[in-house]
Amino acid sequence: MPGNDVIIIGAGPAGIATAIQLKRSGLNPIVFEKKNIGGLLNNANLVENYPGFPGGITGPDLVGLFRKQLESFEIDIIYEQVQSLDYNNELFTAITESKIIESKAVIIASGTQSRLSNEIKISGKIRNRIYYEVADLFELKEKNIAIIGAGDAAFDYALNLARNNNITILNRAGNIKCLPLLFDRAKSNNSIKYLSQIQVSEIFETAANQLLLKCRNKSEDIDIISDYVILAFGREQLLDFMTENLLKEKDELQRKELLHFVGDVNGRLYRQTAIAVGEGVLAAMKIAGKNRTK
Ligand SMILES: Cc1cc2nc3c(=O)[nH]c(=O)nc-3n(C[C@H](O)[C@H](O)[C@H](O)COP(=O)(O)OP(=O)(O)OC[C@H]3O[C@@H](n4cnc5c(N)ncnc54)[C@H](O)[C@@H]3O)c2cc1C
């Protein structure tokens, strides 16, 4: 395989691990990232299950170490979104705003996107005050923030932002879906209020420029006022750049080990950094092994 023959889409933990392993094997990956390296990990409050960090490490600090490792391997990231990925005549073609790049193998490490709700009416005017992640909100201080959801992400977001803000977690069900230790930490944090069996139907802006959440708790109507709202309902695979043609060829290309899906993009229920990293390393080793046997 000549120099640039592996394209990696996404520089979250999965894409980064793949790139490092490919580089160690003497290959030159081209890595595209549409936002920031580290992906979803930039939101994580405390990563306690990634080996090597007794006592845990924050998501942004772990991403900082990943960045250093990319630099030490001289792996450049192209900060552009892959708008389309196709396959024809034994070559993949990735198109971004300014580039068209071909390769013989592709690693898709594009992760997930937030699942949107069609149960909550949100007026277009306030869409810029509704968030799906917290990485862009770390500077907020003394704000009221409502988080809708009841999984690990909702509780992790709450613990992260509760350092400087007042948080209300709204769970439409009666049971929680997060790790018990996250729930216990949230329950013992004075800046976090947890409300269960509460359904949000509409969010709009008040005359005082705040957000009003119209809610129903069992048989009672409740209004909650907030400065920001975070929706944490779960996530789904992000594959919007694959052409129809590629979708048809996908299974065969995977069988030939020319196309690999690594990390959260695989759409499993269980999504963690160590899993994403392991899948990235495995895919890189398969590509490098194939290259050696040619
Ligand atoms: C709040 C929170 C806390 C967490 N805590 C932990 C924890 O404690 N321990 C743990 O192990 N895991 C944790 N996780 C999960 C962990 O962050 C993910 O499992 C991991 O980031 C998945 O890595 P990935 O590379 O597969 O996907 P992602 O991290 O989602 O990265 C995908 C990347 O691809 C980019 N991308 C997507 N489409 C394109 C495109 N078309 N062109 C270019 N780039 C593209 C995205 O911008 C993104 O940077 C947490 C997640 C959240 C949200």
mmCIF file of C-alpha atoms and ligand atoms in Angstrom:
data_model
loop_
_atom_site.group_PDB
_atom_site.id
_atom_site.type_symbol
_atom_site.label_atom_id
_atom_site.label_comp_id
_atom_site.label_asym_id
_atom_site.label_seq_id
_atom_site.Cartn_x
_atom_site.Cartn_y
_atom_site.Cartn_z
ATOM 1 C CA MET A 1 0.000 0.000 0.000
ATOM 2 C CA PRO A 2 1.539 3.333 -0.917
ATOM 3 C CA GLY A 3 1.734 6.187 1.641
ATOM 4 C CA ASN A 4 -1.750 7.563 2.043
ATOM 5 C CA ASP A 5 -3.864 4.529 1.644
ATOM 6 C CA VAL A 6 -6.022 4.483 4.747
ATOM 7 C CA ILE A 7 -8.668 7.113 5.407
ATOM 8 C CA ILE A 8 -10.024 7.396 8.947
ATOM 9 C CA ILE A 9 -13.298 9.246 9.448
ATOM 10 C CA GLY A 10 -13.473 10.651 12.984
ATOM 11 C CA ALA A 11 -10.794 11.429 15.566
ATOM 12 C CA GLY A 12 -12.532 10.269 18.720
ATOM 13 C CA PRO A 13 -10.850 7.544 20.812
ATOM 14 C CA ALA A 14 -11.544 4.881 18.138
ATOM 15 C CA GLY A 15 -10.094 6.879 15.226
ATOM 16 C CA ILE A 16 -7.098 8.044 17.266
ATOM 17 C CA ALA A 17 -6.207 4.506 18.408
ATOM 18 C CA THR A 18 -6.510 3.264 14.818
ATOM 19 C CA ALA A 19 -4.278 6.045 13.501
ATOM 20 C CA ILE A 20 -1.559 5.409 16.104
ATOM 21 C CA GLN A 21 -1.523 1.661 15.438
ATOM 22 C CA LEU A 22 -1.417 2.186 11.641
ATOM 23 C CA LYS A 23 1.466 4.633 12.014
ATOM 24 C CA ARG A 24 3.370 2.132 14.206
ATOM 25 C CA SER A 25 2.902 -0.389 11.396
ATOM 26 C CA GLY A 26 4.507 1.950 8.870
ATOM 27 C CA LEU A 27 1.283 3.131 7.208
ATOM 28 C CA ASN A 28 0.218 6.748 6.797
ATOM 29 C CA PRO A 29 -3.393 7.326 7.809
ATOM 30 C CA ILE A 30 -5.332 10.377 6.687
ATOM 31 C CA VAL A 31 -7.591 11.368 9.569
ATOM 32 C CA PHE A 32 -10.632 13.612 9.104
ATOM 33 C CA GLU A 33 -12.287 15.287 12.084
ATOM 34 C CA LYS A 34 -15.231 17.660 11.740
ATOM 35 C CA LYS A 35 -15.046 19.198 15.238
ATOM 36 C CA ASN A 36 -12.538 18.441 18.007
ATOM 37 C CA ILE A 37 -10.302 15.451 18.509
ATOM 38 C CA GLY A 38 -11.458 13.217 21.346
ATOM 39 C CA GLY A 39 -15.110 13.215 20.235
ATOM 40 C CA LEU A 40 -17.631 12.473 22.958
ATOM 41 C CA LEU A 41 -14.897 11.916 25.515
ATOM 42 C CA ASN A 42 -14.551 15.715 25.759
ATOM 43 C CA ASN A 43 -17.780 15.629 27.799
ATOM 44 C CA ALA A 44 -16.790 13.011 30.344
ATOM 45 C CA ASN A 45 -16.660 14.167 33.950
ATOM 46 C CA LEU A 46 -14.438 11.413 35.336
ATOM 47 C CA VAL A 47 -13.213 8.383 33.407
ATOM 48 C CA GLU A 48 -12.581 5.683 36.015
ATOM 49 C CA ASN A 49 -12.588 2.577 33.847
ATOM 50 C CA TYR A 50 -9.782 3.311 31.386
ATOM 51 C CA PRO A 51 -6.738 1.375 32.621
ATOM 52 C CA GLY A 52 -3.673 3.355 33.596
ATOM 53 C CA PHE A 53 -5.352 6.114 35.583
ATOM 54 C CA PRO A 54 -5.863 5.083 39.199
ATOM 55 C CA GLY A 55 -8.277 7.582 40.728
ATOM 56 C CA GLY A 56 -9.630 8.393 37.270
ATOM 57 C CA ILE A 57 -8.961 11.168 34.780
ATOM 58 C CA THR A 58 -11.298 13.784 33.319
ATOM 59 C CA GLY A 59 -12.386 13.301 29.713
ATOM 60 C CA PRO A 60 -10.664 16.531 28.528
ATOM 61 C CA ASP A 61 -7.397 15.559 30.308
ATOM 62 C CA LEU A 62 -7.439 12.123 28.662
ATOM 63 C CA VAL A 63 -8.071 13.788 25.297
ATOM 64 C CA GLY A 64 -5.066 16.060 26.012
ATOM 65 C CA LEU A 65 -2.876 12.947 26.415
ATOM 66 C CA PHE A 66 -4.304 11.451 23.208
ATOM 67 C CA ARG A 67 -3.398 14.717 21.450
ATOM 68 C CA LYS A 68 0.204 14.504 22.696
ATOM 69 C CA GLN A 69 0.450 10.916 21.495
ATOM 70 C CA LEU A 70 -0.835 11.885 18.029
ATOM 71 C CA GLU A 71 1.782 14.645 17.919
ATOM 72 C CA SER A 72 4.581 12.303 18.969
ATOM 73 C CA PHE A 73 3.641 9.996 16.074
ATOM 74 C CA GLU A 74 3.426 13.024 13.748
ATOM 75 C CA ILE A 75 -0.134 12.185 12.793
ATOM 76 C CA ASP A 76 -1.844 15.203 11.244
ATOM 77 C CA ILE A 77 -5.573 15.688 11.497
ATOM 78 C CA ILE A 78 -7.514 17.301 8.667
ATOM 79 C CA TYR A 79 -10.213 19.358 10.364
ATOM 80 C CA GLU A 80 -12.931 18.892 7.766
ATOM 81 C CA GLN A 81 -16.198 17.000 7.691
ATOM 82 C CA VAL A 82 -16.406 14.060 5.307
ATOM 83 C CA GLN A 83 -19.545 14.900 3.377
ATOM 84 C CA SER A 84 -19.622 11.787 1.248
ATOM 85 C CA LEU A 85 -17.893 8.410 1.086
ATOM 86 C CA ASP A 86 -18.296 6.204 -1.961
ATOM 87 C CA TYR A 87 -16.640 3.095 -3.457
ATOM 88 C CA ASN A 88 -15.961 2.473 -7.147
ATOM 89 C CA ASN A 89 -13.274 0.633 -9.145
ATOM 90 C CA GLU A 90 -11.609 -0.747 -5.996
ATOM 91 C CA LEU A 91 -11.143 2.700 -4.487
ATOM 92 C CA PHE A 92 -12.950 4.621 -1.767
ATOM 93 C CA THR A 93 -13.523 8.326 -2.401
ATOM 94 C CA ALA A 94 -13.990 10.707 0.516
ATOM 95 C CA ILE A 95 -15.222 14.198 -0.291
ATOM 96 C CA THR A 96 -14.909 17.164 2.067
ATOM 97 C CA GLU A 97 -15.526 20.845 1.399
ATOM 98 C CA SER A 98 -12.031 21.334 -0.041
ATOM 99 C CA LYS A 99 -10.700 17.834 -0.764
ATOM 100 C CA ILE A 100 -11.349 14.678 -2.724
ATOM 101 C CA ILE A 101 -9.196 11.848 -1.405
ATOM 102 C CA GLU A 102 -9.039 8.242 -2.565
ATOM 103 C CA SER A 103 -7.905 5.211 -0.618
ATOM 104 C CA LYS A 104 -7.914 1.418 -0.743
ATOM 105 C CA ALA A 105 -9.117 1.018 2.835
ATOM 106 C CA VAL A 106 -11.360 3.070 5.127
ATOM 107 C CA ILE A 107 -11.933 3.090 8.857
ATOM 108 C CA ILE A 108 -15.237 4.587 9.914
ATOM 109 C CA ALA A 109 -14.929 5.934 13.470
ATOM 110 C CA SER A 110 -17.636 8.579 13.275
ATOM 111 C CA GLY A 111 -19.360 7.690 16.545
ATOM 112 C CA THR A 112 -22.943 8.650 17.302
ATOM 113 C CA GLN A 113 -25.332 11.577 17.189
ATOM 114 C CA SER A 114 -27.964 12.561 19.732
ATOM 115 C CA ARG A 115 -31.376 11.106 19.326
ATOM 116 C CA LEU A 116 -33.879 13.919 18.905
ATOM 117 C CA SER A 117 -37.242 13.992 20.575
ATOM 118 C CA ASN A 118 -40.478 14.469 18.734
ATOM 119 C CA GLU A 119 -42.376 14.414 22.010
ATOM 120 C CA ILE A 120 -41.122 17.832 23.132
ATOM 121 C CA LYS A 121 -42.221 20.932 21.240
ATOM 122 C CA ILE A 122 -39.294 23.356 20.962
ATOM 123 C CA SER A 123 -39.703 26.704 19.225
ATOM 124 C CA GLY A 124 -37.066 27.402 16.526
ATOM 125 C CA LYS A 125 -36.030 30.636 18.244
ATOM 126 C CA ILE A 126 -34.484 28.876 21.251
ATOM 127 C CA ARG A 127 -32.729 26.010 19.479
ATOM 128 C CA ASN A 128 -29.358 27.635 20.227
ATOM 129 C CA ARG A 129 -30.062 27.281 23.967
ATOM 130 C CA ILE A 130 -30.792 23.559 23.742
ATOM 131 C CA TYR A 131 -27.682 21.387 23.954
ATOM 132 C CA TYR A 132 -26.947 17.696 23.442
ATOM 133 C CA GLU A 133 -23.453 17.660 24.966
ATOM 134 C CA VAL A 134 -21.707 19.709 27.671
ATOM 135 C CA ALA A 135 -18.207 20.217 26.273
ATOM 136 C CA ASP A 136 -19.153 23.729 25.099
ATOM 137 C CA LEU A 137 -20.744 24.685 28.449
ATOM 138 C CA PHE A 138 -17.866 24.321 30.897
ATOM 139 C CA GLU A 139 -17.529 28.114 31.240
ATOM 140 C CA LEU A 140 -21.100 28.542 32.572
ATOM 141 C CA LYS A 141 -21.423 29.822 36.137
ATOM 142 C CA GLU A 142 -24.431 30.216 38.452
ATOM 143 C CA LYS A 143 -26.932 29.160 35.816
ATOM 144 C CA ASN A 144 -30.000 26.977 36.180
ATOM 145 C CA ILE A 145 -29.636 24.025 33.846
ATOM 146 C CA ALA A 146 -32.289 21.392 33.156
ATOM 147 C CA ILE A 147 -31.075 18.007 31.921
ATOM 148 C CA ILE A 148 -33.689 15.721 30.388
ATOM 149 C CA GLY A 149 -32.730 12.034 30.517
ATOM 150 C CA ALA A 150 -31.859 9.304 32.995
ATOM 151 C CA GLY A 151 -28.875 7.410 31.614
ATOM 152 C CA ASP A 152 -25.142 7.612 32.373
ATOM 153 C CA ALA A 153 -24.703 10.672 30.135
ATOM 154 C CA ALA A 154 -27.468 12.689 31.866
ATOM 155 C CA PHE A 155 -25.989 12.050 35.325
ATOM 156 C CA ASP A 156 -22.392 12.551 34.176
ATOM 157 C CA TYR A 157 -23.361 15.891 32.549
ATOM 158 C CA ALA A 158 -25.094 16.915 35.798
ATOM 159 C CA LEU A 159 -22.073 16.098 37.992
ATOM 160 C CA ASN A 160 -19.790 17.977 35.596
ATOM 161 C CA LEU A 161 -21.867 21.178 35.430
ATOM 162 C CA ALA A 162 -22.912 21.109 39.103
ATOM 163 C CA ARG A 163 -19.473 22.423 40.088
ATOM 164 C CA ASN A 164 -20.598 25.935 39.140
ATOM 165 C CA ASN A 165 -24.337 25.721 38.429
ATOM 166 C CA ASN A 166 -27.679 24.457 39.720
ATOM 167 C CA ILE A 167 -28.912 21.377 37.915
ATOM 168 C CA THR A 168 -32.310 19.726 37.655
ATOM 169 C CA ILE A 169 -32.427 16.234 36.155
ATOM 170 C CA LEU A 170 -35.829 15.371 34.674
ATOM 171 C CA ASN A 171 -36.591 11.674 34.216
ATOM 172 C CA ARG A 172 -39.865 10.835 32.523
ATOM 173 C CA ALA A 173 -39.802 7.301 33.963
ATOM 174 C CA GLY A 174 -39.738 6.111 37.553
ATOM 175 C CA ASN A 175 -36.580 4.026 37.253
ATOM 176 C CA ILE A 176 -33.035 5.251 36.548
ATOM 177 C CA LYS A 177 -30.839 3.737 33.844
ATOM 178 C CA CYS A 178 -27.449 5.046 34.967
ATOM 179 C CA LEU A 179 -24.682 3.416 36.997
ATOM 180 C CA PRO A 180 -25.719 3.324 40.676
ATOM 181 C CA LEU A 181 -22.535 5.181 41.665
ATOM 182 C CA LEU A 182 -23.429 8.121 39.381
ATOM 183 C CA PHE A 183 -26.940 8.248 40.876
ATOM 184 C CA ASP A 184 -25.559 8.183 44.442
ATOM 185 C CA ARG A 185 -23.083 10.972 43.650
ATOM 186 C CA ALA A 186 -25.837 13.086 42.104
ATOM 187 C CA LYS A 187 -28.187 12.440 45.045
ATOM 188 C CA SER A 188 -25.557 13.611 47.542
ATOM 189 C CA ASN A 189 -24.703 16.747 45.543
ATOM 190 C CA ASN A 190 -26.572 19.804 46.871
ATOM 191 C CA SER A 191 -26.473 21.508 43.474
ATOM 192 C CA ILE A 192 -28.368 18.665 41.761
ATOM 193 C CA LYS A 193 -32.120 18.142 42.050
ATOM 194 C CA TYR A 194 -33.558 14.895 40.666
ATOM 195 C CA LEU A 195 -37.200 14.651 39.580
ATOM 196 C CA SER A 196 -38.715 11.402 38.330
ATOM 197 C CA GLN A 197 -41.929 10.589 36.465
ATOM 198 C CA ILE A 198 -41.949 14.005 34.909
ATOM 199 C CA GLN A 199 -42.768 14.469 31.238
ATOM 200 C CA VAL A 200 -41.680 17.661 29.433
ATOM 201 C CA SER A 201 -44.104 18.595 26.648
ATOM 202 C CA GLU A 202 -42.893 22.010 25.509
ATOM 203 C CA ILE A 203 -40.011 24.469 25.952
ATOM 204 C CA PHE A 204 -40.312 28.154 25.133
ATOM 205 C CA GLU A 205 -38.720 31.481 25.992
ATOM 206 C CA THR A 206 -40.276 33.771 28.627
ATOM 207 C CA ALA A 207 -40.441 37.566 28.415
ATOM 208 C CA ALA A 208 -37.504 37.611 30.885
ATOM 209 C CA ASN A 209 -35.426 35.655 28.376
ATOM 210 C CA GLN A 210 -35.472 32.422 30.383
ATOM 211 C CA LEU A 211 -36.555 29.000 29.226
ATOM 212 C CA LEU A 212 -39.822 27.652 30.504
ATOM 213 C CA LEU A 213 -40.337 23.896 30.504
ATOM 214 C CA LYS A 214 -43.976 22.826 30.572
ATOM 215 C CA CYS A 215 -44.043 19.539 32.474
ATOM 216 C CA ARG A 216 -46.519 17.037 33.815
ATOM 217 C CA ASN A 217 -45.760 15.035 36.953
ATOM 218 C CA LYS A 218 -48.354 12.213 37.293
ATOM 219 C CA SER A 219 -51.557 14.301 37.326
ATOM 220 C CA GLU A 220 -50.023 17.680 38.126
ATOM 221 C CA ASP A 221 -48.832 20.390 35.691
ATOM 222 C CA ILE A 222 -45.501 21.955 36.653
ATOM 223 C CA ASP A 223 -43.496 24.805 35.091
ATOM 224 C CA ILE A 224 -39.715 24.707 35.413
ATOM 225 C CA ILE A 225 -37.605 27.779 34.646
ATOM 226 C CA SER A 226 -34.094 27.285 33.329
ATOM 227 C CA ASP A 227 -31.299 29.165 31.553
ATOM 228 C CA TYR A 228 -30.172 26.169 29.494
ATOM 229 C CA VAL A 229 -31.583 22.782 28.599
ATOM 230 C CA ILE A 230 -29.593 19.653 27.772
ATOM 231 C CA LEU A 231 -31.318 16.760 26.042
ATOM 232 C CA ALA A 232 -29.714 13.411 26.880
ATOM 233 C CA PHE A 233 -32.124 10.844 25.490
ATOM 234 C CA GLY A 234 -29.627 8.437 23.992
ATOM 235 C CA ARG A 235 -27.631 8.292 20.810
ATOM 236 C CA GLU A 236 -27.693 6.631 17.377
ATOM 237 C CA GLN A 237 -25.066 5.689 14.758
ATOM 238 C CA LEU A 238 -23.708 8.558 12.642
ATOM 239 C CA LEU A 239 -23.340 7.321 9.062
ATOM 240 C CA ASP A 240 -24.980 10.128 7.072
ATOM 241 C CA PHE A 241 -21.998 10.451 4.680
ATOM 242 C CA MET A 242 -22.227 6.935 3.193
ATOM 243 C CA THR A 243 -23.610 6.903 -0.353
ATOM 244 C CA GLU A 244 -26.405 4.527 -1.389
ATOM 245 C CA ASN A 245 -23.883 2.682 -3.516
ATOM 246 C CA LEU A 246 -21.514 2.176 -0.588
ATOM 247 C CA LEU A 247 -24.346 1.011 1.650
ATOM 248 C CA LYS A 248 -25.045 -1.721 -0.919
ATOM 249 C CA GLU A 249 -21.383 -2.815 -1.039
ATOM 250 C CA LYS A 250 -20.740 -2.422 2.693
ATOM 251 C CA ASP A 251 -21.066 -6.068 3.792
ATOM 252 C CA GLU A 252 -18.812 -7.364 1.029
ATOM 253 C CA LEU A 253 -16.187 -4.669 1.716
ATOM 254 C CA GLN A 254 -16.259 -5.533 5.410
ATOM 255 C CA ARG A 255 -15.837 -9.218 4.573
ATOM 256 C CA LYS A 256 -12.780 -8.322 2.481
ATOM 257 C CA GLU A 257 -11.517 -6.232 5.440
ATOM 258 C CA LEU A 258 -11.241 -3.096 3.314
ATOM 259 C CA LEU A 259 -13.928 -1.277 5.291
ATOM 260 C CA HIS A 260 -13.992 -1.281 9.084
ATOM 261 C CA PHE A 261 -16.406 0.240 11.596
ATOM 262 C CA VAL A 262 -14.782 0.938 14.956
ATOM 263 C CA GLY A 263 -16.062 2.326 18.241
ATOM 264 C CA ASP A 264 -19.481 3.741 19.088
ATOM 265 C CA VAL A 265 -20.520 3.901 15.424
ATOM 266 C CA ASN A 266 -21.184 0.171 15.691
ATOM 267 C CA GLY A 267 -24.391 1.185 17.447
ATOM 268 C CA ARG A 268 -24.195 -1.227 20.337
ATOM 269 C CA LEU A 269 -25.852 -0.597 23.662
ATOM 270 C CA TYR A 270 -22.486 -0.744 25.418
ATOM 271 C CA ARG A 271 -20.260 2.175 24.417
ATOM 272 C CA GLN A 272 -17.014 2.907 26.243
ATOM 273 C CA THR A 273 -13.602 4.352 25.435
ATOM 274 C CA ALA A 274 -11.670 1.142 26.039
ATOM 275 C CA ILE A 275 -13.986 -0.751 23.657
ATOM 276 C CA ALA A 276 -13.584 1.947 20.961
ATOM 277 C CA VAL A 277 -9.796 1.939 21.365
ATOM 278 C CA GLY A 278 -9.600 -1.875 21.235
ATOM 279 C CA GLU A 279 -11.674 -2.036 18.053
ATOM 280 C CA GLY A 280 -9.488 0.641 16.461
ATOM 281 C CA VAL A 281 -6.271 -1.210 17.232
ATOM 282 C CA LEU A 282 -7.740 -4.484 15.937
ATOM 283 C CA ALA A 283 -8.850 -2.927 12.630
ATOM 284 C CA ALA A 284 -5.452 -1.280 12.150
ATOM 285 C CA MET A 285 -3.675 -4.582 12.775
ATOM 286 C CA LYS A 286 -5.891 -6.349 10.215
ATOM 287 C CA ILE A 287 -5.131 -3.681 7.591
ATOM 288 C CA ALA A 288 -1.399 -3.772 8.339
ATOM 289 C CA GLY A 289 -1.384 -7.597 8.278
ATOM 290 C CA LYS A 290 -3.146 -7.643 4.901
ATOM 291 C CA ASN A 291 -0.597 -5.162 3.608
ATOM 292 C CA ARG A 292 2.328 -7.369 4.719
ATOM 293 C CA THR A 293 0.974 -10.478 3.018
ATOM 294 C CA LYS A 294 0.739 -8.720 -0.377
HETATM 295 C C1 LIG B 1 -20.991 12.241 29.397
HETATM 296 C C2 LIG B 1 -20.186 11.064 28.933
HETATM 297 C C3 LIG B 1 -19.379 10.401 29.829
HETATM 298 C C4 LIG B 1 -18.627 9.301 29.415
HETATM 299 N N1 LIG B 1 -17.841 8.672 30.331
HETATM 300 C C5 LIG B 1 -17.113 7.598 29.965
HETATM 301 C C6 LIG B 1 -16.298 6.920 30.906
HETATM 302 O O1 LIG B 1 -16.245 7.284 32.081
HETATM 303 N N2 LIG B 1 -15.572 5.856 30.461
HETATM 304 C C7 LIG B 1 -15.613 5.432 29.169
HETATM 305 O O2 LIG B 1 -14.914 4.475 28.828
HETATM 306 N N3 LIG B 1 -16.377 6.059 28.253
HETATM 307 C C8 LIG B 1 -17.141 7.107 28.630
HETATM 308 N N4 LIG B 1 -17.961 7.733 27.712
HETATM 309 C C9 LIG B 1 -18.115 7.134 26.373
HETATM 310 C C10 LIG B 1 -16.978 7.534 25.431
HETATM 311 O O3 LIG B 1 -16.860 8.944 25.389
HETATM 312 C C11 LIG B 1 -17.276 6.976 24.040
HETATM 313 O O4 LIG B 1 -17.494 5.581 24.142
HETATM 314 C C12 LIG B 1 -16.120 7.228 23.097
HETATM 315 O O5 LIG B 1 -15.873 8.621 22.972
HETATM 316 C C13 LIG B 1 -16.425 6.624 21.715
HETATM 317 O O6 LIG B 1 -15.371 6.909 20.854
HETATM 318 P P1 LIG B 1 -15.577 6.909 19.264
HETATM 319 O O7 LIG B 1 -14.267 7.337 18.716
HETATM 320 O O8 LIG B 1 -16.139 5.620 18.828
HETATM 321 O O9 LIG B 1 -16.707 7.989 18.967
HETATM 322 P P2 LIG B 1 -16.774 9.539 19.312
HETATM 323 O O10 LIG B 1 -16.094 9.848 20.581
HETATM 324 O O11 LIG B 1 -18.203 9.916 19.174
HETATM 325 O O12 LIG B 1 -15.931 10.224 18.140
HETATM 326 C C14 LIG B 1 -16.388 10.286 16.819
HETATM 327 C C15 LIG B 1 -15.716 11.457 16.126
HETATM 328 O O13 LIG B 1 -16.012 11.428 14.736
HETATM 329 C C16 LIG B 1 -16.225 12.755 14.281
HETATM 330 N N5 LIG B 1 -17.043 12.700 13.053
HETATM 331 C C17 LIG B 1 -18.304 12.229 12.917
HETATM 332 N N6 LIG B 1 -18.728 12.313 11.635
HETATM 333 C C18 LIG B 1 -17.690 12.847 10.945
HETATM 334 C C19 LIG B 1 -17.525 13.187 9.562
HETATM 335 N N7 LIG B 1 -18.487 12.992 8.651
HETATM 336 N N8 LIG B 1 -16.350 13.729 9.190
HETATM 337 C C20 LIG B 1 -15.343 13.953 10.109
HETATM 338 N N9 LIG B 1 -15.466 13.657 11.423
HETATM 339 C C21 LIG B 1 -16.625 13.084 11.835
HETATM 340 C C22 LIG B 1 -16.928 13.428 15.453
HETATM 341 O O14 LIG B 1 -16.800 14.843 15.393
HETATM 342 C C23 LIG B 1 -16.178 12.812 16.647
HETATM 343 O O15 LIG B 1 -15.061 13.586 17.035
HETATM 344 C C24 LIG B 1 -18.707 8.844 28.090
HETATM 345 C C25 LIG B 1 -19.524 9.522 27.173
HETATM 346 C C26 LIG B 1 -20.273 10.615 27.590
HETATM 347 C C27 LIG B 1 -21.168 11.333 26.617
#
